[in-house]
GROMACS .gro file of C-alpha atoms in nm:
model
  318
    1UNK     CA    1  -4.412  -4.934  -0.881
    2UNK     CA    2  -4.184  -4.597  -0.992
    3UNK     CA    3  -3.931  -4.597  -1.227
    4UNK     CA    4  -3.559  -4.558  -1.140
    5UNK     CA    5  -3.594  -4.193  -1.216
    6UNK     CA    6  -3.869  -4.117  -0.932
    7UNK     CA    7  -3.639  -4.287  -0.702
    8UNK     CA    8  -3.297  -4.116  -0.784
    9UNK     CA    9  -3.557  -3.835  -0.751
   10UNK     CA   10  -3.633  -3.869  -0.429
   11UNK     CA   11  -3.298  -3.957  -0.340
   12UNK     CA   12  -3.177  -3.647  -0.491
   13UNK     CA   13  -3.451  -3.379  -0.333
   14UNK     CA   14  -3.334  -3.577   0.035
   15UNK     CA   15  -3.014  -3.493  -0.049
   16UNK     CA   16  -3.113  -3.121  -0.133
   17UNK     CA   17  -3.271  -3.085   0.264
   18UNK     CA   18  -3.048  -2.924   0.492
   19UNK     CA   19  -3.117  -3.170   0.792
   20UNK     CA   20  -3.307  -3.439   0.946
   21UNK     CA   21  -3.408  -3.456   1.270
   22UNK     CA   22  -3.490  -3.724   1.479
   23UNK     CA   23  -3.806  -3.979   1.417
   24UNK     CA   24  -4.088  -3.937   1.578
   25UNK     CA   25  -4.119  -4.314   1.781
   26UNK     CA   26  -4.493  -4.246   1.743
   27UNK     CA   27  -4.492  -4.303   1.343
   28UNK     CA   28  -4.450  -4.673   1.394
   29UNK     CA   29  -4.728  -4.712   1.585
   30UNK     CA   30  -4.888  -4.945   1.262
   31UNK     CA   31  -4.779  -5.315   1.303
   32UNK     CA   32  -4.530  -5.445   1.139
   33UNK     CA   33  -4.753  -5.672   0.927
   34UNK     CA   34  -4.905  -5.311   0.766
   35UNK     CA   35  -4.502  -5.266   0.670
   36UNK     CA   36  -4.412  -5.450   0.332
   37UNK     CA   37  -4.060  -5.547   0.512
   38UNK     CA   38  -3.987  -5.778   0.806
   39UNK     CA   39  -3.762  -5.663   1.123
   40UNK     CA   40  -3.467  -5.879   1.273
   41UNK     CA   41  -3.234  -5.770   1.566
   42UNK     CA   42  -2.846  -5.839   1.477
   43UNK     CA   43  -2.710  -5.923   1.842
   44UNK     CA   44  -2.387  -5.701   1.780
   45UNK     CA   45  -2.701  -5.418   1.920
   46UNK     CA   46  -2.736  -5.566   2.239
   47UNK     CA   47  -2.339  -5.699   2.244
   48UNK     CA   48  -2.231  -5.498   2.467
   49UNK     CA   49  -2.454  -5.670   2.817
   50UNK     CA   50  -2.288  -6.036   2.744
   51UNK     CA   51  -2.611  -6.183   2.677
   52UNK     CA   52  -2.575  -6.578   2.640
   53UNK     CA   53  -2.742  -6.636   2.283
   54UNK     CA   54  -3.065  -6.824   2.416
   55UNK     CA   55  -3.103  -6.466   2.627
   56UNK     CA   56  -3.067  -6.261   2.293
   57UNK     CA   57  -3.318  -6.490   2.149
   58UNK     CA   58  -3.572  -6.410   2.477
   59UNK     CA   59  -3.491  -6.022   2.429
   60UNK     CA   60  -3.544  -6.003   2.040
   61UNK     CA   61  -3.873  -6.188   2.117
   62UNK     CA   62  -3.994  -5.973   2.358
   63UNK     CA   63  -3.921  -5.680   2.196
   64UNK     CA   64  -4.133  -5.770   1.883
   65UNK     CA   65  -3.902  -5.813   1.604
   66UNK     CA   66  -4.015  -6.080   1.320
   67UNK     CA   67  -3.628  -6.220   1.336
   68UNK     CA   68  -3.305  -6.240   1.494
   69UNK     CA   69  -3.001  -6.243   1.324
   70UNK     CA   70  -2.718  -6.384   1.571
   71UNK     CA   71  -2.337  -6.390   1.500
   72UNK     CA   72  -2.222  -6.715   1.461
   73UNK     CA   73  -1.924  -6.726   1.792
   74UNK     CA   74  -2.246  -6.700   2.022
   75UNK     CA   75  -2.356  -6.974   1.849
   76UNK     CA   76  -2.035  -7.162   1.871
   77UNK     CA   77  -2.005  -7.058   2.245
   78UNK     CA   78  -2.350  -7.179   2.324
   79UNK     CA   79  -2.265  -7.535   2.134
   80UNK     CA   80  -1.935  -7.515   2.325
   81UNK     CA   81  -2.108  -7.519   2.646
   82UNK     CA   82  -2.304  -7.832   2.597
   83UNK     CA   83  -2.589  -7.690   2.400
   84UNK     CA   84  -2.771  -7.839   2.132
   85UNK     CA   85  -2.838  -7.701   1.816
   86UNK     CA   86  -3.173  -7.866   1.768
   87UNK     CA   87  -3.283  -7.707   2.130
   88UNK     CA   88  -3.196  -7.349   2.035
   89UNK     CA   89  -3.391  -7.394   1.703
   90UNK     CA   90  -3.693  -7.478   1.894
   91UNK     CA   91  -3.634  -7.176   2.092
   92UNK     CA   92  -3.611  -6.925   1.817
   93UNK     CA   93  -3.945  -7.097   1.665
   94UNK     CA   94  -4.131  -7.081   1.957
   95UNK     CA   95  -4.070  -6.743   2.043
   96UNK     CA   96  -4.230  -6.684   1.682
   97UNK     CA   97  -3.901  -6.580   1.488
   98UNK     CA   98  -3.697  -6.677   1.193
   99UNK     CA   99  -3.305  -6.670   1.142
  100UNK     CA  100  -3.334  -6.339   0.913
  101UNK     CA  101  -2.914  -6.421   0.880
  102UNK     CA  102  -2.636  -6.495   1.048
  103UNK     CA  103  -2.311  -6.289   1.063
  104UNK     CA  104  -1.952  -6.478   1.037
  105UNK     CA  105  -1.608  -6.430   0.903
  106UNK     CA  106  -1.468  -6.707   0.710
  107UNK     CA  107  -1.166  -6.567   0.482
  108UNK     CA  108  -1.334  -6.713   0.097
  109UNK     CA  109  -1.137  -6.389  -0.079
  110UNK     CA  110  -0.736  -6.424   0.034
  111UNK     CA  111  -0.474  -6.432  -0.236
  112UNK     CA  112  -0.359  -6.756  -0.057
  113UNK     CA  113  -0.527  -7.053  -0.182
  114UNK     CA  114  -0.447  -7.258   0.137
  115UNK     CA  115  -0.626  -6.981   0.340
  116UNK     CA  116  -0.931  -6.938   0.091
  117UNK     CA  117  -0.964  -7.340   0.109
  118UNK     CA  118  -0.989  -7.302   0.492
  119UNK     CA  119  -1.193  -7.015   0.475
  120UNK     CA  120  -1.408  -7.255   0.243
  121UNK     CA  121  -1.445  -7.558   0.466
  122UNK     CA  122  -1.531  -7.262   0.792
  123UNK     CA  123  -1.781  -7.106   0.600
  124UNK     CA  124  -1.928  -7.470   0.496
  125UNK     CA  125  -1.912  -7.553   0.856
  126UNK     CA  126  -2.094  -7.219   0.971
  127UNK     CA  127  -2.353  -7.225   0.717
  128UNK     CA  128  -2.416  -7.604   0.829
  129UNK     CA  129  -2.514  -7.460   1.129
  130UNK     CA  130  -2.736  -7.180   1.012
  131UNK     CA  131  -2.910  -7.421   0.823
  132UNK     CA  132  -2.991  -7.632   1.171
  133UNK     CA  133  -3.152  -7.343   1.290
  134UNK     CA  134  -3.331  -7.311   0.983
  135UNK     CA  135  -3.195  -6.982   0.864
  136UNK     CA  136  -3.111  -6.964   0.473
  137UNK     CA  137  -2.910  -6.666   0.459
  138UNK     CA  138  -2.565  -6.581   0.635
  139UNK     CA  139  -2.344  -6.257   0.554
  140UNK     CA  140  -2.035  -6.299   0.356
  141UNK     CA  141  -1.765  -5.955   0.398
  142UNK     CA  142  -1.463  -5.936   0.257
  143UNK     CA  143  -1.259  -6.071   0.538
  144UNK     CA  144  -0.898  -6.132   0.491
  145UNK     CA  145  -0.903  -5.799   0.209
  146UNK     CA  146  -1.017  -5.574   0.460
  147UNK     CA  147  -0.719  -5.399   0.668
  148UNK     CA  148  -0.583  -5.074   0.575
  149UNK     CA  149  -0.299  -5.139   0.335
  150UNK     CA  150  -0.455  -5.459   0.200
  151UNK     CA  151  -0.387  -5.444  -0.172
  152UNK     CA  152  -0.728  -5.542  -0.327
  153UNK     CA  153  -0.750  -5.841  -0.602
  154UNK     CA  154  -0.870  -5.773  -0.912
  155UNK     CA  155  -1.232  -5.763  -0.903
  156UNK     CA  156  -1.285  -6.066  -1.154
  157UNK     CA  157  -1.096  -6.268  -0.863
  158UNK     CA  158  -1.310  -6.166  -0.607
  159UNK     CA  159  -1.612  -6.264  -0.828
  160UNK     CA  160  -1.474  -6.626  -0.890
  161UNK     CA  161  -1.411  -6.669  -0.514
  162UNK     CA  162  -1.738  -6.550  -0.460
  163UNK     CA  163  -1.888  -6.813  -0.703
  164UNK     CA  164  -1.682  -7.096  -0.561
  165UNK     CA  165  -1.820  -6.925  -0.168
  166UNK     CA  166  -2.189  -6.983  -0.368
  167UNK     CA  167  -2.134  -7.285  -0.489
  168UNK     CA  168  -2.029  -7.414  -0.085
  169UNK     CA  169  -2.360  -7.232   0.007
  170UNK     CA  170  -2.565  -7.380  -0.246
  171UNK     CA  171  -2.463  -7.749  -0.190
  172UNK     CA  172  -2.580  -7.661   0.226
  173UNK     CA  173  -2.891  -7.447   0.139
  174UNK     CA  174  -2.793  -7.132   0.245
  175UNK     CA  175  -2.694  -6.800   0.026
  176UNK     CA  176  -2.395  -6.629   0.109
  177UNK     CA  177  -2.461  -6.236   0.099
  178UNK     CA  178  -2.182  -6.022  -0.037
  179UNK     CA  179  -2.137  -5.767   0.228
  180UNK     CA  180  -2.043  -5.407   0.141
  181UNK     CA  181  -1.778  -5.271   0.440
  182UNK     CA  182  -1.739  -4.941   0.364
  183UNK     CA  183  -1.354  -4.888   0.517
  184UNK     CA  184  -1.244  -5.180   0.331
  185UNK     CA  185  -0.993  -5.157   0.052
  186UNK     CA  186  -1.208  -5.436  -0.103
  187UNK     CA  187  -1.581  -5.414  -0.174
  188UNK     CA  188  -1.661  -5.039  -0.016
  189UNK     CA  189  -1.829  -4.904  -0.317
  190UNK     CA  190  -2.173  -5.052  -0.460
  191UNK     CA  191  -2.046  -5.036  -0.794
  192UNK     CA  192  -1.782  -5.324  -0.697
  193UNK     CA  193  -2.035  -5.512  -0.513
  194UNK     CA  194  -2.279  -5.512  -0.835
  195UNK     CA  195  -2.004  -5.593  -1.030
  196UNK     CA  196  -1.918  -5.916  -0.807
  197UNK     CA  197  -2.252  -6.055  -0.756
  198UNK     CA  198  -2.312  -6.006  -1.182
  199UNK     CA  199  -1.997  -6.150  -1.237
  200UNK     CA  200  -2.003  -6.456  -1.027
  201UNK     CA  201  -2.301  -6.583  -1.275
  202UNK     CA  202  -2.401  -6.767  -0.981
  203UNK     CA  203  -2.809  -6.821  -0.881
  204UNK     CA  204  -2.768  -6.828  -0.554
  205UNK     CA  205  -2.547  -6.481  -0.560
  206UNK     CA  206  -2.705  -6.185  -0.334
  207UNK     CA  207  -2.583  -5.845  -0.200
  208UNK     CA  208  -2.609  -5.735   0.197
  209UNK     CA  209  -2.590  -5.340   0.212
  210UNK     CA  210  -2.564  -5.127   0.488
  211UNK     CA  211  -2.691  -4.779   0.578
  212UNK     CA  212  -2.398  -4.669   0.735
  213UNK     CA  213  -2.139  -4.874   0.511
  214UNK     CA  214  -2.250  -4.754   0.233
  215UNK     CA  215  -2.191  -4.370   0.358
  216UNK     CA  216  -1.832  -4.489   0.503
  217UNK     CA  217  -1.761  -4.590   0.162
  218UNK     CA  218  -1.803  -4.274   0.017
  219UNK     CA  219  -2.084  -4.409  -0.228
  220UNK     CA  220  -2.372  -4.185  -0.385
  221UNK     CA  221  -2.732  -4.383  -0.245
  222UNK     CA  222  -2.840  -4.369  -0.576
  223UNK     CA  223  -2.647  -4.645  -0.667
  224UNK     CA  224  -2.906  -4.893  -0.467
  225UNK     CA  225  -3.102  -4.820  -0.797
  226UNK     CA  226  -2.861  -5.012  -1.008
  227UNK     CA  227  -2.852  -5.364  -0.789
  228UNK     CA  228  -3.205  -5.564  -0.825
  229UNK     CA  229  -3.387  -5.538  -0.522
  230UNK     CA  230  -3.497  -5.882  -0.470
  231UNK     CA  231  -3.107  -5.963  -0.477
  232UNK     CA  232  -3.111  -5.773  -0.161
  233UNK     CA  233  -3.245  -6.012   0.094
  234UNK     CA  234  -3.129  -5.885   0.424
  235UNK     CA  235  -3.062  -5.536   0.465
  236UNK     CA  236  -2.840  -5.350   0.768
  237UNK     CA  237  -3.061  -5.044   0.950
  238UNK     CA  238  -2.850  -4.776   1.127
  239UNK     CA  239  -2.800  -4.391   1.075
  240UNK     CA  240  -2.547  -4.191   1.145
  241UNK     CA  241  -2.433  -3.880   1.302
  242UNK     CA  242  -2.290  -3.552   1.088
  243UNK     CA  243  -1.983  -3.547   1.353
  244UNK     CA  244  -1.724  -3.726   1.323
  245UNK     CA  245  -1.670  -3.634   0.952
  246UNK     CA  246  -1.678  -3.927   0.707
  247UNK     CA  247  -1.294  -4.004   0.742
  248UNK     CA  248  -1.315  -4.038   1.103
  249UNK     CA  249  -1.670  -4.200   1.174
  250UNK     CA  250  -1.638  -4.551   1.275
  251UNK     CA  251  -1.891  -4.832   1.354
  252UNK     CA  252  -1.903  -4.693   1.749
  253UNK     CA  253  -2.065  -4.430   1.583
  254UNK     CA  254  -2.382  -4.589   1.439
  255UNK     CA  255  -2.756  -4.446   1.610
  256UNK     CA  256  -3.104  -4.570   1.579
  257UNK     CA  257  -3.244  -4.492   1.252
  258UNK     CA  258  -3.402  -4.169   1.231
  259UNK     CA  259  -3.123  -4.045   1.520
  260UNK     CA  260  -2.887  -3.914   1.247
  261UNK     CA  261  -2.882  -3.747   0.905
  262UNK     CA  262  -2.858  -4.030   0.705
  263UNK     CA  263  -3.234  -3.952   0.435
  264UNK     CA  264  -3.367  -4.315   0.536
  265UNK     CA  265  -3.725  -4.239   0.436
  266UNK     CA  266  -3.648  -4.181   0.123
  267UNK     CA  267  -3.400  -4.399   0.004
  268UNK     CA  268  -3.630  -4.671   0.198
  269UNK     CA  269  -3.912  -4.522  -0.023
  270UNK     CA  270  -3.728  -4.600  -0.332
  271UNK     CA  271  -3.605  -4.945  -0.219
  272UNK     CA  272  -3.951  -5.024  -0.161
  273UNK     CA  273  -4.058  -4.881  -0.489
  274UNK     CA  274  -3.793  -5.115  -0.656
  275UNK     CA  275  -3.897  -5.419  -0.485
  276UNK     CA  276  -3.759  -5.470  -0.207
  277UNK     CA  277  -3.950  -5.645   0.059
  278UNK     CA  278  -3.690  -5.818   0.246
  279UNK     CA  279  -3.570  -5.792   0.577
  280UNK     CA  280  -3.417  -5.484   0.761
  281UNK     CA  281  -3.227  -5.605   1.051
  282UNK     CA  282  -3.094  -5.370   1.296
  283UNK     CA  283  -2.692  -5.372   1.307
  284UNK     CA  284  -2.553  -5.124   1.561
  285UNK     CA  285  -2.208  -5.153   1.742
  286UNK     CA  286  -2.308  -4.761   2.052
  287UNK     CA  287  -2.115  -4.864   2.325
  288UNK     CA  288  -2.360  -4.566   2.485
  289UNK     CA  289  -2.690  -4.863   2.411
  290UNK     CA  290  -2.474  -5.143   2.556
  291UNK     CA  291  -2.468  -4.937   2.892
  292UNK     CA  292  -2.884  -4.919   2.876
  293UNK     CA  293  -3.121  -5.227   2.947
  294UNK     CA  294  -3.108  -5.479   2.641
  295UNK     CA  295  -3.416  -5.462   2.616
  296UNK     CA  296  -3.524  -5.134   2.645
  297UNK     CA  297  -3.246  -5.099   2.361
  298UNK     CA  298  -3.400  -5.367   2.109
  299UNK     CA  299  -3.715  -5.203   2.164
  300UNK     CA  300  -3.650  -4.865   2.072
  301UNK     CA  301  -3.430  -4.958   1.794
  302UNK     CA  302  -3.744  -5.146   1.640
  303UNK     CA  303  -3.983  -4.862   1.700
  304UNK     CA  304  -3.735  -4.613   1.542
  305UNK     CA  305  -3.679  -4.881   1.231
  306UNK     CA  306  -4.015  -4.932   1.177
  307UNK     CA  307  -4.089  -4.566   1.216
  308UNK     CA  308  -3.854  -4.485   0.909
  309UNK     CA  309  -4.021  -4.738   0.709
  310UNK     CA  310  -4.369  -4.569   0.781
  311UNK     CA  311  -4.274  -4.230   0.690
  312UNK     CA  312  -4.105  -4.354   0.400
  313UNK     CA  313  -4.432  -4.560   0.310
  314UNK     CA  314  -4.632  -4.206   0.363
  315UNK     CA  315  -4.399  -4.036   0.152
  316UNK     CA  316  -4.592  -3.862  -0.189
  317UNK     CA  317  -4.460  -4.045  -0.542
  318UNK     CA  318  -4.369  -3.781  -0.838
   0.00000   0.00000   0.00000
């Protein structure tokens, strides 16, 4: 294993190259079991064709991916319609997946304490049901200090509603994972996210970055060196284009990794090098994919993930 310095090394000789083009699918040929990660589709990728969840689940499968990481209104829309939870779980085992995460939005960080206790009791209620499907992790954003204009709390606030989100969590058996949202007035920058999950003092506390969030937010990658890797369970693949400029480039925006210009190799490289050996799950919100075949979507975005990963594994160590 490197040192922090070869990694903010690498990072820093990426950031020194003038461009990156795209991929080459054929670098991924390995399996993913020669990969020291795992590989989850997040539905939002294949949002756009109005999949019913149990169809997602069929997709992901058939495209390869170890997991699937659904949001949790298909979930609720599936339930909704009759379904049982116990029958999807037996779907996403038998296709040979896990629940990697799950992505909801209950509001655990408002100023209002009557809001924060509902947001309590939803994400309780959502995390009961990521536990059904035996998933253990489920992404927790800043929701409800997020809009433009919000006026962020104090960062020692966020960390105590983040303990008091943990401590909900911990009593279901799933970990909430601080999400980084990089146009968010609250938690954009990794510093504030490290700060958080140290603060909270809480075992079960754990970070969920994102390639492209972390770039929105105007952060330095280097900063991934400061936040223990095996705190980062779950992390969000994507790249991103050079146009539109940073203060107009929104989630639409998001490619396959490898696409853009984003140095994944070698800030993967370094993760790696650090520890991580979590999951990468595949986030992606192109309304340009959601016109294509889902399929034909998943799989390309899991050859282009796990070609990333295999450069970055070929990369030379200083």
């Amino acid at each position: 294993m490197t040192n922090r310095r070869s990694f903010l090394g690498a990072v820093a000789a990426a950031a020194a190259t003038a461009s990156y083009g795209p991929v080459p699918v054929a670098a991924a040929e390995s399996d993913s079991g020669s990969l020291p990660v795992r590989f989850a589709l997040n539905t939002s990728t294949i949002r756009g064709q109005k999949l019913s969840i149990q169809q997602q689940i069929e997709v992901t499968a058939a495209a390869g991916y170890d997991g699937i990481e659904p949001w949790m209104r298909d979930i609720e829309t599936y339930l909704s319609g009759g379904g049982k939870l116990a029958d999807l779980r037996k779907q996403i085992e038998d296709a040979g997946l896990f629940v990697a995460s799950a992505i909801g939005f209950a509001n655990w960080i408002s100023d209002d304490a009557e809001e924060r206790r509902a947001g309590l009791e939803a994400a309780r209620h959502d995390m009961d049901l990521v536990a059904g499907l035996g998933g253990k992790l489920i992404a927790a954003p800043p929701v409800g200090a997020h809009r433009g204009g919000s006026v962020p709390p104090p960062l020692e606030l966020v960390a105590q509603r983040y303990r008091a989100l943990c401590e909900v969590g911990a009593a279901v058996g799933v970990q909430p994972q601080l999400e980084l949202w990089g146009f968010s007035p609250t938690l954009s920058k990794l510093g504030e996210l490290a700060y958080v999950a140290t603060a909270a003092a809480h075992p079960s506390a754990c970070v969920l970055p994102d390639f492209y969030h972390i770039y929105k937010g105007g952060n330095d990658f280097n900063g991934l060196a400061m936040i223990e890797a095996s705190k980062m369970l779950c992390f969000h693949i994507n790249d991103y284009p050079a146009d539109p400029p940073l203060e107009k480039i929104a989630d639409k925006d998001r490619v396959f990794p490898g696409d853009g210009v984003c140095p994944l190799p070698q800030i993967i490289r370094g993760l790696i090098d650090n520890g991580f050996n979590g999951t990468f799950s595949l986030e992606l919100f192109n309304p340009e994919y959601w016109k294509r075949d889902a399929l034909a979507v998943a799989t390309e975005g899991l050859e282009k993930s796990k070609a990333v990963v295999a450069q970055a594994m070929a990369l030379s160590v200083g």
